[in-house]
Short mmCIF file of C-alpha atoms in Angstrom, two decimals:
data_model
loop_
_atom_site.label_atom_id
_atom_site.label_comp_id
_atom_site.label_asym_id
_atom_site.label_seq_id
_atom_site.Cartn_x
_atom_site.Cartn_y
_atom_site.Cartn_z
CA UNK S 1 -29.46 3.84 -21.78
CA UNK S 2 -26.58 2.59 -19.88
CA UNK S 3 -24.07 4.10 -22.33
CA UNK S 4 -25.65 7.41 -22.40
CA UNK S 5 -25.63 7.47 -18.59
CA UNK S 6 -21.16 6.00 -18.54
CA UNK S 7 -21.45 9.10 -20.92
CA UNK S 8 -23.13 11.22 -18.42
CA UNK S 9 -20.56 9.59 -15.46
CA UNK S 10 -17.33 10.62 -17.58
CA UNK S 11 -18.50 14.12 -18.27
CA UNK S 12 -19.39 14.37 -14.92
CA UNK S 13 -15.57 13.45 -13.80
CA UNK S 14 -13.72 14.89 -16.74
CA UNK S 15 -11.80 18.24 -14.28
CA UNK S 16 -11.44 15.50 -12.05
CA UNK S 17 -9.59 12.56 -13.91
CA UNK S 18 -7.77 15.70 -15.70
CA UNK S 19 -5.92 16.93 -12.40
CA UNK S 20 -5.81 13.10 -11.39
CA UNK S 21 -3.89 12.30 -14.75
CA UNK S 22 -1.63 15.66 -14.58
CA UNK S 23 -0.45 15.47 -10.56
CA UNK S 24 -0.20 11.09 -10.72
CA UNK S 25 0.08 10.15 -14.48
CA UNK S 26 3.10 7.72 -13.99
CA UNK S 27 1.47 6.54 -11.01
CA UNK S 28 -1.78 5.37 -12.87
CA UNK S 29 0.79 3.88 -15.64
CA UNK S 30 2.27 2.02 -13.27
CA UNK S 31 -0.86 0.85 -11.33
CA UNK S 32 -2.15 -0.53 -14.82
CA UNK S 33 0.49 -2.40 -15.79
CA UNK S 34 0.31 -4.24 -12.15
CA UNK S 35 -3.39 -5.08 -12.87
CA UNK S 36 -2.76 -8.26 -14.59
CA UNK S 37 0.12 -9.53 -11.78
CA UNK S 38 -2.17 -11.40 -9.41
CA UNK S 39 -2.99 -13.60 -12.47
CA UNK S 40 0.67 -14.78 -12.95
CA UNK S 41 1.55 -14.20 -9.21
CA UNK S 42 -1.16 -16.66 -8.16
CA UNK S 43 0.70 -19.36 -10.10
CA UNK S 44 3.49 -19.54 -8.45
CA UNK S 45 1.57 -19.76 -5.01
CA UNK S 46 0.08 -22.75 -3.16
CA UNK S 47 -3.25 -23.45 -4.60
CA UNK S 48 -5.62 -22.21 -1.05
CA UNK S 49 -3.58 -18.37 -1.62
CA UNK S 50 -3.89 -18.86 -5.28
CA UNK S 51 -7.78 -19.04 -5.18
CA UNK S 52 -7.87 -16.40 -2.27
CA UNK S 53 -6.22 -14.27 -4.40
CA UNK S 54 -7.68 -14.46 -7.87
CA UNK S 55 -11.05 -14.34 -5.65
CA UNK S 56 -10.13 -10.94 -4.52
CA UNK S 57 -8.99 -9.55 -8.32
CA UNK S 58 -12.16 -10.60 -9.51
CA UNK S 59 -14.25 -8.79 -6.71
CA UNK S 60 -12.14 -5.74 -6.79
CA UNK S 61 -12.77 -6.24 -10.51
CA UNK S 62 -16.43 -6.01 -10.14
CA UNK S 63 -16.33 -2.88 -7.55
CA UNK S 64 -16.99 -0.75 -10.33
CA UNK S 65 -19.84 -1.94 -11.31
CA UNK S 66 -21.30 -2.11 -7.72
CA UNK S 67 -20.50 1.52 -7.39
CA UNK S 68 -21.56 2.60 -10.64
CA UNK S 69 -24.84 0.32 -10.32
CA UNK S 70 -27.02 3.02 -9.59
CA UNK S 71 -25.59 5.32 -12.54
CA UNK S 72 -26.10 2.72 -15.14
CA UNK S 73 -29.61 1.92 -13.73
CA UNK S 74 -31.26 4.70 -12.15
CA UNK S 75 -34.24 3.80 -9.77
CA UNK S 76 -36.82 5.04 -12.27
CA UNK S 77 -35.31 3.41 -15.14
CA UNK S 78 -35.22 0.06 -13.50
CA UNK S 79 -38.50 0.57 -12.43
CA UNK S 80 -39.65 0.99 -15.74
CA UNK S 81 -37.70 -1.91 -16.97
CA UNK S 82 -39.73 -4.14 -14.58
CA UNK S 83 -42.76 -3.64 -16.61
CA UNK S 84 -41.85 -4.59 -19.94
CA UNK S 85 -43.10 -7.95 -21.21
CA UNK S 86 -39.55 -9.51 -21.76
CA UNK S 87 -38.58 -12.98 -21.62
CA UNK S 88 -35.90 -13.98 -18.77
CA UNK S 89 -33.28 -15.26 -21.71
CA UNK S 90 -33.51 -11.68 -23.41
CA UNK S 91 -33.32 -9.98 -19.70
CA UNK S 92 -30.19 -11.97 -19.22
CA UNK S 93 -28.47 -10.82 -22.43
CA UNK S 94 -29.45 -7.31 -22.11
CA UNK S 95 -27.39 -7.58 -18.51
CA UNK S 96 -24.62 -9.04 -19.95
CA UNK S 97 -24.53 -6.46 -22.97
CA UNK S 98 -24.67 -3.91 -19.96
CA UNK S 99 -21.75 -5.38 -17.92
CA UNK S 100 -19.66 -5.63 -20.98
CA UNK S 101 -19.60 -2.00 -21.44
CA UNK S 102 -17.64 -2.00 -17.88
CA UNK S 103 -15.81 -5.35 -18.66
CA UNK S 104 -14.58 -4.58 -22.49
CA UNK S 105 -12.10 -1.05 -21.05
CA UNK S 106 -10.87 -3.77 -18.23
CA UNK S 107 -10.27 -6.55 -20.21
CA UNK S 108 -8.35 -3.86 -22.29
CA UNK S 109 -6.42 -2.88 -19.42
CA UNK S 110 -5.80 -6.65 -18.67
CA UNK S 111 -4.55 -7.01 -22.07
CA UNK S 112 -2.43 -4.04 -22.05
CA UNK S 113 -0.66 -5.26 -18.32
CA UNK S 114 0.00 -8.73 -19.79
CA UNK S 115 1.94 -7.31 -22.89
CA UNK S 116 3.77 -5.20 -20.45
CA UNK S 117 4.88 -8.19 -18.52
CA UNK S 118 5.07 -10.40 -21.21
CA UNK S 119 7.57 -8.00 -22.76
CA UNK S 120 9.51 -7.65 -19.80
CA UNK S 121 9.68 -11.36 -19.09
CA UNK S 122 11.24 -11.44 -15.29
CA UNK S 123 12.98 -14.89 -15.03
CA UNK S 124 10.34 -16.01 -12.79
CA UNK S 125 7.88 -15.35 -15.19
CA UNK S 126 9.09 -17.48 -18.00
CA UNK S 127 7.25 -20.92 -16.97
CA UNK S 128 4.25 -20.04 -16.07
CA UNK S 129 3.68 -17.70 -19.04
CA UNK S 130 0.51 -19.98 -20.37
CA UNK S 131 -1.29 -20.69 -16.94
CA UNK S 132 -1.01 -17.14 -16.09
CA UNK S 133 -2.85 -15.96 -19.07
CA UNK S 134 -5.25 -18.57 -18.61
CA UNK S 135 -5.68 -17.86 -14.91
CA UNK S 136 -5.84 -13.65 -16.22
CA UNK S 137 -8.58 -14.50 -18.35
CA UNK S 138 -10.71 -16.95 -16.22
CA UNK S 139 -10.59 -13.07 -13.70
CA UNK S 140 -11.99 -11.34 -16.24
CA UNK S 141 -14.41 -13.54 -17.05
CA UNK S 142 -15.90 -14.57 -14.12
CA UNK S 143 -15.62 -10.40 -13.21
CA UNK S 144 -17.96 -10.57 -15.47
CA UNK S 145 -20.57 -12.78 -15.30
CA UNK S 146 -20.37 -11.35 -11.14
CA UNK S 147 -21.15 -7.76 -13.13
CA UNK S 148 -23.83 -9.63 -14.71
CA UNK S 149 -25.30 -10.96 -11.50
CA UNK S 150 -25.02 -6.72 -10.10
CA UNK S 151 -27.00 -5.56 -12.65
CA UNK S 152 -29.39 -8.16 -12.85
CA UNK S 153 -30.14 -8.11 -8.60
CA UNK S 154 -30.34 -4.19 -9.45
CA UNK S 155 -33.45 -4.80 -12.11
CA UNK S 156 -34.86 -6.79 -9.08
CA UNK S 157 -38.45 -6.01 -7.58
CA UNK S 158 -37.88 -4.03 -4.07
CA UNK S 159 -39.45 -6.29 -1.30
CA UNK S 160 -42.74 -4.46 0.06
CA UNK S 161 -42.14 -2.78 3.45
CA UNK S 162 -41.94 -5.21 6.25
CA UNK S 163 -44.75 -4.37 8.56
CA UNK S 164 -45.73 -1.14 6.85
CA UNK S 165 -48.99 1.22 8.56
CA UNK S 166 -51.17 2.52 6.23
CA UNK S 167 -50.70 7.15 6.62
CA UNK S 168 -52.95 8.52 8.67
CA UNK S 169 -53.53 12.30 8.62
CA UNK S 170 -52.43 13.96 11.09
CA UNK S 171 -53.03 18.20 11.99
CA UNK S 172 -50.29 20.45 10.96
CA UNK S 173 -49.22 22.61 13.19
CA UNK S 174 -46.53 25.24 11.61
CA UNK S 175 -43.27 26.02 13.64
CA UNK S 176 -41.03 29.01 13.10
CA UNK S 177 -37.50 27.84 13.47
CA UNK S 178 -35.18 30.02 15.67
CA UNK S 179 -32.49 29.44 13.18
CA UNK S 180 -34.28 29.34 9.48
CA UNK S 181 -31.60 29.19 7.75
CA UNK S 182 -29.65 26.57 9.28
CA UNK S 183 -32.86 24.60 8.92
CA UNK S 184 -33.25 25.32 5.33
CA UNK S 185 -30.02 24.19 4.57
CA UNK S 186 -30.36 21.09 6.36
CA UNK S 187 -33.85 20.35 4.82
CA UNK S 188 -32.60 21.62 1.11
CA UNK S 189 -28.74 20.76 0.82
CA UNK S 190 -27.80 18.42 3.71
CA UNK S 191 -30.91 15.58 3.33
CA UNK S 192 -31.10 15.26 -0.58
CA UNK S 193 -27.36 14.52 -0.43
CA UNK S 194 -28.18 11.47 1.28
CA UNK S 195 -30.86 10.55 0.03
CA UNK S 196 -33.12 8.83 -2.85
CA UNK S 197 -29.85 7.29 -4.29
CA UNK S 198 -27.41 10.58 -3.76
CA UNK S 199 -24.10 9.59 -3.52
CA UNK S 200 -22.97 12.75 -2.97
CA UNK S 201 -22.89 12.57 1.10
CA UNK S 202 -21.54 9.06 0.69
CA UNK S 203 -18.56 11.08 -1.62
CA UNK S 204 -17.91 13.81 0.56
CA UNK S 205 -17.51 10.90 3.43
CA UNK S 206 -14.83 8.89 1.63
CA UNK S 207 -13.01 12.25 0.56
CA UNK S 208 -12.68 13.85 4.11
CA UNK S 209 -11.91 10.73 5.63
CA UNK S 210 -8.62 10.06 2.64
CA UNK S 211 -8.14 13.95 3.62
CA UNK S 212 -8.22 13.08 7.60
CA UNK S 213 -6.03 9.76 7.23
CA UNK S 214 -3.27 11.13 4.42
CA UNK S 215 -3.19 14.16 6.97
CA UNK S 216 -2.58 12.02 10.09
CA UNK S 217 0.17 9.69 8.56
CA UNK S 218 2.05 12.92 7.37
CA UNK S 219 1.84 14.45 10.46
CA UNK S 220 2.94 11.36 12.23
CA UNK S 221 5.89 10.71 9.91
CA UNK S 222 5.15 7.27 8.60
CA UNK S 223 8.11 5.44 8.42
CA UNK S 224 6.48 3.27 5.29
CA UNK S 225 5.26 5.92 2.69
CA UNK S 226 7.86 8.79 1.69
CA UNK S 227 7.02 12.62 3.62
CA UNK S 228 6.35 14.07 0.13
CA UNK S 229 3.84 11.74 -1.16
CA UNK S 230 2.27 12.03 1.69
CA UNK S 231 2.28 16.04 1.77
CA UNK S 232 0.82 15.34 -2.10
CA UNK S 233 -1.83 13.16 -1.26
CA UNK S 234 -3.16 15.52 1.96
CA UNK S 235 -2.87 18.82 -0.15
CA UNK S 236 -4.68 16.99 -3.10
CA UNK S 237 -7.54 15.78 -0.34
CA UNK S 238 -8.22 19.08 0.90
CA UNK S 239 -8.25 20.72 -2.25
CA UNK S 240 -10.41 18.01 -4.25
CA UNK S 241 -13.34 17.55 -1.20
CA UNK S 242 -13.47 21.41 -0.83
CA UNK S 243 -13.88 21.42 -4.99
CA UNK S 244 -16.10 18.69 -5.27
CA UNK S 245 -18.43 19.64 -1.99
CA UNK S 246 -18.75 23.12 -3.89
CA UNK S 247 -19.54 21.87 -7.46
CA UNK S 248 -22.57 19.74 -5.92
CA UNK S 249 -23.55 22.69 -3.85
CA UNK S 250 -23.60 24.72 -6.65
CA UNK S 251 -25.61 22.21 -8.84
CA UNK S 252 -27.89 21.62 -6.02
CA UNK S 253 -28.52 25.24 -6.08
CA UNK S 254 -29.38 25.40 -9.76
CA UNK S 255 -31.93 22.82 -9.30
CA UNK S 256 -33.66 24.86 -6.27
CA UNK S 257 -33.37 28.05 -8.27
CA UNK S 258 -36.79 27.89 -9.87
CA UNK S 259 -38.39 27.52 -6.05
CA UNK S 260 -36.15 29.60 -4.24
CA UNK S 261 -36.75 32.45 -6.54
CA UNK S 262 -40.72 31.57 -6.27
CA UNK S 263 -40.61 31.62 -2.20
CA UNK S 264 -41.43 34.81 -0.30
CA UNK S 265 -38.06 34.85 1.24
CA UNK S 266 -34.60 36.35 0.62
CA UNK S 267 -32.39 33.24 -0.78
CA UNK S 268 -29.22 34.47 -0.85
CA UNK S 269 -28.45 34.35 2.97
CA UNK S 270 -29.28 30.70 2.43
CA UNK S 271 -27.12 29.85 -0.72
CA UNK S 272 -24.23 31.61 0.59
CA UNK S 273 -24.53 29.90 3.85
CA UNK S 274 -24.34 26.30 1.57
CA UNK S 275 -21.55 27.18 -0.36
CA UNK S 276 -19.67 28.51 3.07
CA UNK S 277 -21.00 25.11 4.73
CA UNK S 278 -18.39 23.23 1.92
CA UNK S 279 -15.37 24.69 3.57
CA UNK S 280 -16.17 23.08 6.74
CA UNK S 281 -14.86 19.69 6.08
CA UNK S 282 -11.35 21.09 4.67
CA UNK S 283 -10.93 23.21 7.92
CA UNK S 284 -11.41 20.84 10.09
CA UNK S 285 -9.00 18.62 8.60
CA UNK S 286 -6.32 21.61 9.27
CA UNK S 287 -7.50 22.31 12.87
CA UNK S 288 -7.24 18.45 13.54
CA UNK S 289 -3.88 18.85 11.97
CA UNK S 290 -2.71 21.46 13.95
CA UNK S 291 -4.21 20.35 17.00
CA UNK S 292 -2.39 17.23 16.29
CA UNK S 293 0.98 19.02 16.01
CA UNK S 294 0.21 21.19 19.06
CA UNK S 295 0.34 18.04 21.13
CA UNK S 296 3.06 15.93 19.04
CA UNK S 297 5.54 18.73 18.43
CA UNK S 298 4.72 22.21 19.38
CA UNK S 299 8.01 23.47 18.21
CA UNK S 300 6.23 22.63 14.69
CA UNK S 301 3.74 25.29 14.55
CA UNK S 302 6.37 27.49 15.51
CA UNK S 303 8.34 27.57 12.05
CA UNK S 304 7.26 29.64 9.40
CA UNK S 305 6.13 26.58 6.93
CA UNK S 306 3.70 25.91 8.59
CA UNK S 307 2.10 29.42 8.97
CA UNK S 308 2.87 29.58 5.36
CA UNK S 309 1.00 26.22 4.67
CA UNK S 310 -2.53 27.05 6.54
CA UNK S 311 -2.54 30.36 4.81
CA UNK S 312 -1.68 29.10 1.61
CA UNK S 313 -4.08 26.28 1.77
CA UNK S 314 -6.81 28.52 3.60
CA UNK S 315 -6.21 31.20 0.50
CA UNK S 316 -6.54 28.02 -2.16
CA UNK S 317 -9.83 27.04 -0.48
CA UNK S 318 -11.65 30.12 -0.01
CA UNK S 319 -11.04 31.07 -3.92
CA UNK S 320 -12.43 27.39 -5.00
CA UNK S 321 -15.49 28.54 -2.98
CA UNK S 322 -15.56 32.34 -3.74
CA UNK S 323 -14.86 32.49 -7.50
CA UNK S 324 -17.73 30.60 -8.83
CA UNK S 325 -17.47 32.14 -12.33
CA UNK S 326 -14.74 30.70 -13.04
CA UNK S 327 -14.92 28.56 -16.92
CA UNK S 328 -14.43 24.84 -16.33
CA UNK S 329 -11.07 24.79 -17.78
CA UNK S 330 -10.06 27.60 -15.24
CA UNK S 331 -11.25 25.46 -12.24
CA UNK S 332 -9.03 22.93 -13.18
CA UNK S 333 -6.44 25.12 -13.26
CA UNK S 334 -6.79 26.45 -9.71
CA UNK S 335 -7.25 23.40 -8.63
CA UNK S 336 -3.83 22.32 -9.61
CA UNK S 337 -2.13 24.86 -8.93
CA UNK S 338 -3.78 25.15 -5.32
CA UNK S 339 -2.34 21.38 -4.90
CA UNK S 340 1.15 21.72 -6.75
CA UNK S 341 1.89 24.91 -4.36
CA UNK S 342 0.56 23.43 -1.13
CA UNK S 343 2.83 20.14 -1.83
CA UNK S 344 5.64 22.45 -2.74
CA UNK S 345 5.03 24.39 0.93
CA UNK S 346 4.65 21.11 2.77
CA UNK S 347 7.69 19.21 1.26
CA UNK S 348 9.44 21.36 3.53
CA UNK S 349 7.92 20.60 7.02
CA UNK S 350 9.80 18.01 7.99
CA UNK S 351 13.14 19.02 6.50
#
């Protein structure tokens, strides 16, 4: 069951991981050959930051896992697991059979990051060769009996409800809502994203807030982070939460379909009004960003980049949105495109 639902995770991210791997594909080379450095760094550190720091590989190790808990262990499948008549020993191995299908790619990429450096071989990285291994190992494996513990807290019994009243019925009084739609999308797209396990709100939160701070450190110039990579990673924001937002909107509508269609009401106001609601977040990050420049450096919105940008990048958004036909393989497409021309656009403000 868990592999069939990793199965159902990658599908799920396959466009995504495909424009990740075409716009940053020597970046991800590079960030896994570092993965196995804190193992040989820590040696050559006193021994209170050499724990600190293999500490923090291991957890950052395990955050998989804790994000992808309630993927490989859906509430009603752990529920159901609770029931069957299974000794604790056999419980324990099934957990660490589970966390091994997250641990086994790792240790790969562990494996893959030592060779790197072993073939390398910096001068400082000649004498503590064994020990490092040792000390890259002793990560993985202790990743993984933490991925273990994850999975096993997850199959867990919920506590009962702290003071909970038995219902009591109450009269229903119906309300007509000045503004039914807005209160249908709330009560059909806006809740279930947040709730009963739905990481989708928790998603769209990380993605606008990468959008808002990649935005504000380009604006501002960082002194730390080259203007370009920074135009890359706010173009990619924008264009990936106004994709993303739209493909759950769209799947949330294809699970309401069946009731919508059943309801004595027009849907289409409403459904339309959703997938409109999923350019919100993306346009907001622009009129931040222009606000931002209006009070920083007027003379900015002045020049014809940056017209050129928020057209371009409004233009990029409102086709994600408005051509939902589009085959998989063509999304991907605009998608990349919409990001390789927006960083193209904005490698220019600041020149």
């Amino acid at each position: 069951m868990a592999h069939h639902a990793l199965l159902q995770f990658a599908a799920s991210l396959a466009s995504s991981m495909e424009i990740l791997v075409f716009l940053a594909g020597p970046v991800l080379l590079g960030l896994l050959s570092v993965i196995a450095l804190p193992g040989f760094l820590a040696m050559t550190l006193p021994w209170p930051a050499a724990l600190s720091l293999l500490a923090a590989q291991a957890l950052l190790t395990c955050l998989p896992a804790w994000l992808l808990r309630k993927r490989l262990l859906p509430a009603s499948t752990a529920a159901w697991l609770r029931q069957l008549p299974l000794p604790p020993r056999l419980r324990w191995q099934a957990d660490i059979a589970v966390a091994g299908l997250l641990m086994l790619p790792l240790g790969l990429a562990y494996a893959v990051s030592a060779a790197i450096w072993l073939i390398q071989s910096p001068p400082w990285l000649r004498t503590i060769v064994a020990p490092g291994m040792a000390a890259t190992l002793i990560i993985w494996l202790l990743a993984w009996i933490l991925t273990s513990g994850i999975i096993a807290l997850r199959l867990r019994a919920p506590r009962p409800a702290q003071g909970a009243r038995p219902p009591t019925m109450t009269t229903y009084v119906p309300q007509r809502h000045r503004w039914r739609s807005v209160f249908l999308w709330r009560q059909l797209f806006w809740l279930p994203f947040w709730r009963n396990e739905n990481v989708i709100g928790l998603q769209q939160s990380v993605l606008l807030a990468t959008a808002g701070a990649s935005m504000l450190a380009w604006l501002l110039r960082t002194p730390l982070v080259p203007a370009p990579l920074l135009g890359l990673l706010a173009s990619a924001s924008l264009v990936i939460l106004t994709d993303r937002g739209d493909k759950a909107v769209r799947e949330q509508i294809a699970v309401l379909r069946p009731t919508l269609d059943a309801w004595p009401l027009a849907s289409t106001g409403l459904t339309r009004l959703a997938c409109a609601a999923s350019l919100l977040p993306a346009f907001a990050v622009l009129l931040a960003g222009a606000f931002l420049l209006y009070v920083i450096d007027p003379a900015v919105l002045q020049q014809r980049v940056t017209s050129v940008y928020a057209l371009t990048a409004s233009a990029a958004l409102l086709a994600i949105v408005g051509l939902p036909r589009l085959t998989a393989r063509g999304r991907v497409v605009l998608v990349v495109l919409s990001i390789l021309a927006l960083s193209a656009i904005g490698s220019e403000l600041w020149n």
